[in-house]
Coordinates of N, CA and C in Angstrom, one line a residue:
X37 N -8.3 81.1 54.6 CA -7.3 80.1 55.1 C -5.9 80.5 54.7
X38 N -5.0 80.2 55.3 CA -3.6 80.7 55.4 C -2.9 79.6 54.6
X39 N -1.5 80.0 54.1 CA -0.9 78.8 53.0 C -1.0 77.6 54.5
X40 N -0.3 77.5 55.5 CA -0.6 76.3 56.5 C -1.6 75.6 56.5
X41 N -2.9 76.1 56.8 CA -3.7 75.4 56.5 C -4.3 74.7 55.1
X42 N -3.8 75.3 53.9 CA -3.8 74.7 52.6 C -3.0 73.9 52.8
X43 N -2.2 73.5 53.1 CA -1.0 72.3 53.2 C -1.8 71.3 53.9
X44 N -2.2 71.5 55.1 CA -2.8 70.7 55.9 C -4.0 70.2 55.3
X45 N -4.6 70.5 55.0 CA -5.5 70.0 53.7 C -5.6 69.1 52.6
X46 N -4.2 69.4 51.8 CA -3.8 69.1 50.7 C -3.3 67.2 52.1
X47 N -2.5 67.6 52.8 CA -1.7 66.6 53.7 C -2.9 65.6 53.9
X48 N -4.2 66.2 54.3 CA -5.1 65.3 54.8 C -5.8 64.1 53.7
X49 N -6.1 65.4 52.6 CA -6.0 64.1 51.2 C -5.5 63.3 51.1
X50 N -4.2 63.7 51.0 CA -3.1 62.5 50.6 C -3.8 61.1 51.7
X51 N -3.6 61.3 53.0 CA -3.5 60.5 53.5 C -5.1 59.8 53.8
X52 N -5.9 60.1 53.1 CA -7.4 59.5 53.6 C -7.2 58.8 51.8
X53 N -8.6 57.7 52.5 CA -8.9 56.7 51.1 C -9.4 57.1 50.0
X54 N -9.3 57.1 49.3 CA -10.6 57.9 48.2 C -12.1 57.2 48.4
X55 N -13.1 58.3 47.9 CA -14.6 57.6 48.3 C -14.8 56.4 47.2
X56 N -15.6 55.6 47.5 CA -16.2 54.8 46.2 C -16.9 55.0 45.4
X57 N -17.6 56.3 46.1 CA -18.9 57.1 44.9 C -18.5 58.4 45.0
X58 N -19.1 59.3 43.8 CA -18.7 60.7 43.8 C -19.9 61.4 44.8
X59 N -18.9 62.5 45.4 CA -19.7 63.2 46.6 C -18.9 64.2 46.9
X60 N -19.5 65.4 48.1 CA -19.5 66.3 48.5 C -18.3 65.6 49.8
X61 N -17.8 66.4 50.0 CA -17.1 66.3 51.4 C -16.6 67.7 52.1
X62 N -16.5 67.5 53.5 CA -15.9 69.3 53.7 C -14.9 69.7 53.6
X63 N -14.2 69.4 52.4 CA -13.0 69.9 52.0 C -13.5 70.5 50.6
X64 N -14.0 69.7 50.3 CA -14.4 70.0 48.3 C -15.7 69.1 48.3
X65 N -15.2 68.2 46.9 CA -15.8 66.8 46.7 C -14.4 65.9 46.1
X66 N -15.2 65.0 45.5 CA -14.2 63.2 45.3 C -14.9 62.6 44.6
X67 N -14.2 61.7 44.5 CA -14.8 60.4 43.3 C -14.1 58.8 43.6
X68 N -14.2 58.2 42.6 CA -13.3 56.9 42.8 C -12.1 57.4 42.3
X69 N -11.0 57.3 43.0 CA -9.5 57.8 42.6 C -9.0 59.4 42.7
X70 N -10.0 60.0 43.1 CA -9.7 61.4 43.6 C -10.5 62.2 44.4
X71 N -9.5 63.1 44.9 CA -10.0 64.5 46.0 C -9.9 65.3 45.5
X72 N -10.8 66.3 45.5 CA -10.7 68.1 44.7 C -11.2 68.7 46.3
X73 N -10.0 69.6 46.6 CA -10.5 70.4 48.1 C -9.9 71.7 47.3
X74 N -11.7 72.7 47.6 CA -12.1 73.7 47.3 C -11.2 74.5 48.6
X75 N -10.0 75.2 48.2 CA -9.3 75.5 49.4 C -9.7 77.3 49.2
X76 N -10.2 78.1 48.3 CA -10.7 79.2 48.6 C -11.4 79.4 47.5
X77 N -12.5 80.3 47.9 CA -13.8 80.7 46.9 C -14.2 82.1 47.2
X78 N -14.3 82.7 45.7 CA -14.9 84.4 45.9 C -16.0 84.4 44.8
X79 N -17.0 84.1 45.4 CA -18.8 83.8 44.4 C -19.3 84.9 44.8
X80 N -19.1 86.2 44.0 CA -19.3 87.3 43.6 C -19.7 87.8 42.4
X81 N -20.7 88.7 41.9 CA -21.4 89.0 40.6 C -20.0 90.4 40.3
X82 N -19.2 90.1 39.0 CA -18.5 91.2 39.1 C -19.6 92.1 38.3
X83 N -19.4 93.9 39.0 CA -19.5 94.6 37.9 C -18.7 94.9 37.1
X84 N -17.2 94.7 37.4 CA -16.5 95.9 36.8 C -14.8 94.6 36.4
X85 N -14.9 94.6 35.3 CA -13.9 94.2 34.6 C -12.5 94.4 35.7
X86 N -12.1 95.4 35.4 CA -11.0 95.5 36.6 C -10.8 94.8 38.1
X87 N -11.9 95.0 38.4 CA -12.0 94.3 39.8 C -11.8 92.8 39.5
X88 N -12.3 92.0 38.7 CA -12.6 90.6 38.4 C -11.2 90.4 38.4
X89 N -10.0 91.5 37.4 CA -8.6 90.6 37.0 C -8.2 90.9 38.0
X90 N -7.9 91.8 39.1 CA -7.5 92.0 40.7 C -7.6 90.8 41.1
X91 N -8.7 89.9 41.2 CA -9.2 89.2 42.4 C -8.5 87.6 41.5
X92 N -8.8 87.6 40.1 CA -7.8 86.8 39.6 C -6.5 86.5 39.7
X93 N -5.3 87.8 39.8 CA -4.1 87.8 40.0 C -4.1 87.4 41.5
X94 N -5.2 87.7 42.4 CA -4.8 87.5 43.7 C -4.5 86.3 44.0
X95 N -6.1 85.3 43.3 CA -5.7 83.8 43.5 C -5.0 82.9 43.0
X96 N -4.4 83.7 41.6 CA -3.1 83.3 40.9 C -2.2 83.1 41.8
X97 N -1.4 84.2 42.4 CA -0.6 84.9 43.7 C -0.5 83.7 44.3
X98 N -1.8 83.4 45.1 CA -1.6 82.9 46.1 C -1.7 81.0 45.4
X99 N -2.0 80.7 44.7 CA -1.6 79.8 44.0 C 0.0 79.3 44.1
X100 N 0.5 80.3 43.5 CA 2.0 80.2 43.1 C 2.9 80.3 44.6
X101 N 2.5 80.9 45.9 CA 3.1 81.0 46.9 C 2.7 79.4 47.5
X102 N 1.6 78.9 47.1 CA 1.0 77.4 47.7 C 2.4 76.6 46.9
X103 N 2.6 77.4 45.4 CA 3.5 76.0 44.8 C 4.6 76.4 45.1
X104 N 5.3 77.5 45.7 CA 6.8 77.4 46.1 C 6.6 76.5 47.1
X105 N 5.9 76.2 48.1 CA 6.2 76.0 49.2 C 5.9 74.2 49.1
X106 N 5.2 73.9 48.2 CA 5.2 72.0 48.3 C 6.3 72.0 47.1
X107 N 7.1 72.9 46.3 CA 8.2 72.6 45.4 C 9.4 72.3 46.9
X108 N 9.6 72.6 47.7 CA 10.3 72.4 48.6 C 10.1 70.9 49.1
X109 N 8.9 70.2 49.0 CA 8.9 69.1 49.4 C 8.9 67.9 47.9
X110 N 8.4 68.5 47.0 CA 8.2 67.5 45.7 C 8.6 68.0 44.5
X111 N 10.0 69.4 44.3 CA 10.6 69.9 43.5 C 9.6 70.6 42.8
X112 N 9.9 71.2 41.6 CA 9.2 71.9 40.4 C 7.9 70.9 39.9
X113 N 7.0 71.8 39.9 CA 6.1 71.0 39.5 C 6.4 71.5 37.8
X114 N 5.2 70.3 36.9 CA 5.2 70.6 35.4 C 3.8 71.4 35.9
X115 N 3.7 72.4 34.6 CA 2.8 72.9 34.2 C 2.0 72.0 33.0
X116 N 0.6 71.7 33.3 CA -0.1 71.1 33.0 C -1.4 71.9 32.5
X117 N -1.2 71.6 30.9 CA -2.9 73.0 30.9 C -3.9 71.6 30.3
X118 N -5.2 71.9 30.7 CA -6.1 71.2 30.5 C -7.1 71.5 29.1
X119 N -6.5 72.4 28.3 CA -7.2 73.0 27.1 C -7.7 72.4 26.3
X120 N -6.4 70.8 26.4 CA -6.8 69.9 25.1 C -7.6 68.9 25.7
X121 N -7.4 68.9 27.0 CA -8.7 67.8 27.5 C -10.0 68.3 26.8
X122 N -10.4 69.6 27.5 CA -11.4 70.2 27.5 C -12.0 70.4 26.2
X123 N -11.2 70.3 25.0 CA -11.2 70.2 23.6 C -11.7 68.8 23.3
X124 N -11.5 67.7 23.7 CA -11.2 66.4 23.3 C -13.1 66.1 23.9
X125 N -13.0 66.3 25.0 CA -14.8 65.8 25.9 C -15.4 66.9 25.1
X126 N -15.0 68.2 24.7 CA -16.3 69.0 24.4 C -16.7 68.7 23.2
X127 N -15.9 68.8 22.1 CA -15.8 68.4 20.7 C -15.7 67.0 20.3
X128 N -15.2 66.5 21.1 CA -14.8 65.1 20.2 C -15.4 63.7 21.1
X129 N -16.1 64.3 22.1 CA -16.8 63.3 22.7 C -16.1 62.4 23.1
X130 N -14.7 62.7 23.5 CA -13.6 61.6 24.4 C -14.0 61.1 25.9
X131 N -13.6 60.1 26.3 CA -14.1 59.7 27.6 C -13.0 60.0 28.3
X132 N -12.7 60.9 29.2 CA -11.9 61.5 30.2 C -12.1 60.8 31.3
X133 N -11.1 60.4 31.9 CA -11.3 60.1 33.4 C -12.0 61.3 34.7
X134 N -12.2 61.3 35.6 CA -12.5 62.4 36.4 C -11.2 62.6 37.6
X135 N -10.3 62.9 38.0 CA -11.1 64.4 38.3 C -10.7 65.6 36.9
X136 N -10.0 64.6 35.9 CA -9.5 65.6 34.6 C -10.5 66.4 33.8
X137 N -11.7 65.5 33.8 CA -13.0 65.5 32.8 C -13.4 66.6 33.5
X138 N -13.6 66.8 34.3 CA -14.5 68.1 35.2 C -13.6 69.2 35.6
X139 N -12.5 68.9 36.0 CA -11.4 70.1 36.0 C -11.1 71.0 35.1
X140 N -11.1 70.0 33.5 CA -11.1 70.7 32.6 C -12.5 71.8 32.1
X141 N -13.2 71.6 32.7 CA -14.6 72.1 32.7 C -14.0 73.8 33.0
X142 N -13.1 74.1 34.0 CA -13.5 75.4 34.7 C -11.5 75.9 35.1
X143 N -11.0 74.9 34.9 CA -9.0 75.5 35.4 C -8.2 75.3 34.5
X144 N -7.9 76.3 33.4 CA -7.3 76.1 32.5 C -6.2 75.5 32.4
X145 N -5.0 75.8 33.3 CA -4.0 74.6 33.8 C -3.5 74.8 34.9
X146 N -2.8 73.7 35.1 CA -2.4 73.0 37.1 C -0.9 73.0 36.8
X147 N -0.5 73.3 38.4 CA 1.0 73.3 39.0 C 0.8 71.7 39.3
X148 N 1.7 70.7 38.7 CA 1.2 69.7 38.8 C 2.5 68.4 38.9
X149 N 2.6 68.0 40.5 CA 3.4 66.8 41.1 C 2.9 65.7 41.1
X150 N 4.2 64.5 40.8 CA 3.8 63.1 41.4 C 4.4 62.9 42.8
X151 N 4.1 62.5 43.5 CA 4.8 62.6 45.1 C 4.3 61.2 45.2
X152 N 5.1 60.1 45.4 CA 4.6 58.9 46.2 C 3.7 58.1 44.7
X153 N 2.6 57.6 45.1 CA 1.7 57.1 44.3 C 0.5 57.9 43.7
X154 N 0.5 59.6 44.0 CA -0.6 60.4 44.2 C 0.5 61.5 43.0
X155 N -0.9 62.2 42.3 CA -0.4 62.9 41.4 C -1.4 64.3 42.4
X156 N -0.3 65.1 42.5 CA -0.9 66.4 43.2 C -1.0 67.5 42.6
X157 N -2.2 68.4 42.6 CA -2.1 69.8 41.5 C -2.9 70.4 42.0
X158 N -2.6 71.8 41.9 CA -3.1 73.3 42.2 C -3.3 74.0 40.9
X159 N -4.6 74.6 41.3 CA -5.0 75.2 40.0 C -6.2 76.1 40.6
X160 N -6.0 77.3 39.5 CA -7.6 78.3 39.9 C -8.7 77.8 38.8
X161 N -9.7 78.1 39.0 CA -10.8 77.5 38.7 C -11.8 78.5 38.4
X162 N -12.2 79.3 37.7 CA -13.0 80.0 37.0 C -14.4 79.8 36.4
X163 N -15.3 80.1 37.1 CA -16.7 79.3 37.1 C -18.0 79.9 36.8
X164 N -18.5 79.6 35.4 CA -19.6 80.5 35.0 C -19.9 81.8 34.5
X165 N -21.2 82.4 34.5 CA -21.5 83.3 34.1 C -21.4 84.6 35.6
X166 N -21.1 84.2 36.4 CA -20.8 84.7 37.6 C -18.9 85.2 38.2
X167 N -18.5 84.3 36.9 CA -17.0 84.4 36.9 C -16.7 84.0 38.3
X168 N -16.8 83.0 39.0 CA -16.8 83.2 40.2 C -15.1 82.2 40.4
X169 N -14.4 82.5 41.4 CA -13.0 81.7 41.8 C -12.6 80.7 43.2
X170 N -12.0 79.6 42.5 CA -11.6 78.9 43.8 C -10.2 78.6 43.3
X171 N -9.7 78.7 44.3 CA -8.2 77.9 44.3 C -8.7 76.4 44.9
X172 N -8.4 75.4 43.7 CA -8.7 74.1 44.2 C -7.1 73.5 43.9
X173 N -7.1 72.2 45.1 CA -6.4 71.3 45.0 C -6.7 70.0 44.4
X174 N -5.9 69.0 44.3 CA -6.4 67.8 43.7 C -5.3 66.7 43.8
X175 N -5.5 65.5 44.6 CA -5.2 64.2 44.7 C -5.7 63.6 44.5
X176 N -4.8 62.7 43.2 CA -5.6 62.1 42.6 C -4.5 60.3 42.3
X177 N -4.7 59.3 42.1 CA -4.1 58.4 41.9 C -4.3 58.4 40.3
X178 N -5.4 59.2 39.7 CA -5.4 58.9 38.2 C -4.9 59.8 37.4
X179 N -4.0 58.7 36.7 CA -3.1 59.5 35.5 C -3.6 60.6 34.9
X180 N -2.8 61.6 34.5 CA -3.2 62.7 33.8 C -3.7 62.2 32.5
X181 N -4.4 62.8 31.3 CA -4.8 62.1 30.4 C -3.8 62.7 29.3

């Protein structure tokens, strides 16, 4: 997918309802109060160390070209790391909202806007014993924790 169509994506979010139950959709999935659209995925077995941080900086890269281009429309975003969430549910058995509680599971931290009534954020996503990557989006009406 091209930065355009990441936009158009991210656009389409914004503008649809949230589900009432958590599910799959063809963007990503959702919940009550939020959209996570899986905007690229490389579910690959690395062998080789080197190659894995290539394909990292790639989707960093192109992360940070997604956030110049919505900082044009909703300024600088904050940087948002999810460490102490992920600290707070794993250890301390805190009740997280979603899509924070699960985000925190796998994207260390988010380029992250309020635009309108919707809190919007990009973030890579690092997943498993497969290391595997997605550049996910996320609109969400629920507060950061």
């Amino acid at each position: 997918m091209s930065s355009a169509d990441h936009i158009a994506a991210i656009d389409l979010l914004r503008a649809r309802g949230f589900p009432e139950a958590s599910g799959r959709s063809e963007l990503g999935y959702g919940g009550p109060g939020y959209h996570v659209a899986e905007l690229s995925t490389q579910d690959q077995l690395w062998d080789d160390g080197t190659a894995h941080g290539e394909a990292e900086e790639q989707y960093e890269a192109e992360r940070d070209a997604l956030t110049v281009l919505l900082a044009e429309r909703w300024g600088e975003p904050q940087h948002f790391s999810l460490a102490s969430v992920q600290l707070r549910v794993m250890a301390q058995g805190a009740e997280v909202p979603d899509p924070w509680a699960t985000l925190s599971e796998s994207v260390p931290d988010l380029h992250l806007w309020r635009a309108d009534e919707h809190w919007i954020a990009l973030g890579v996503a690092r997943w498993g014993e497969r290391r595997a990557l997605q550049l996910v989006a996320v609109v969400t009406e629920v507060d950061p924790p």
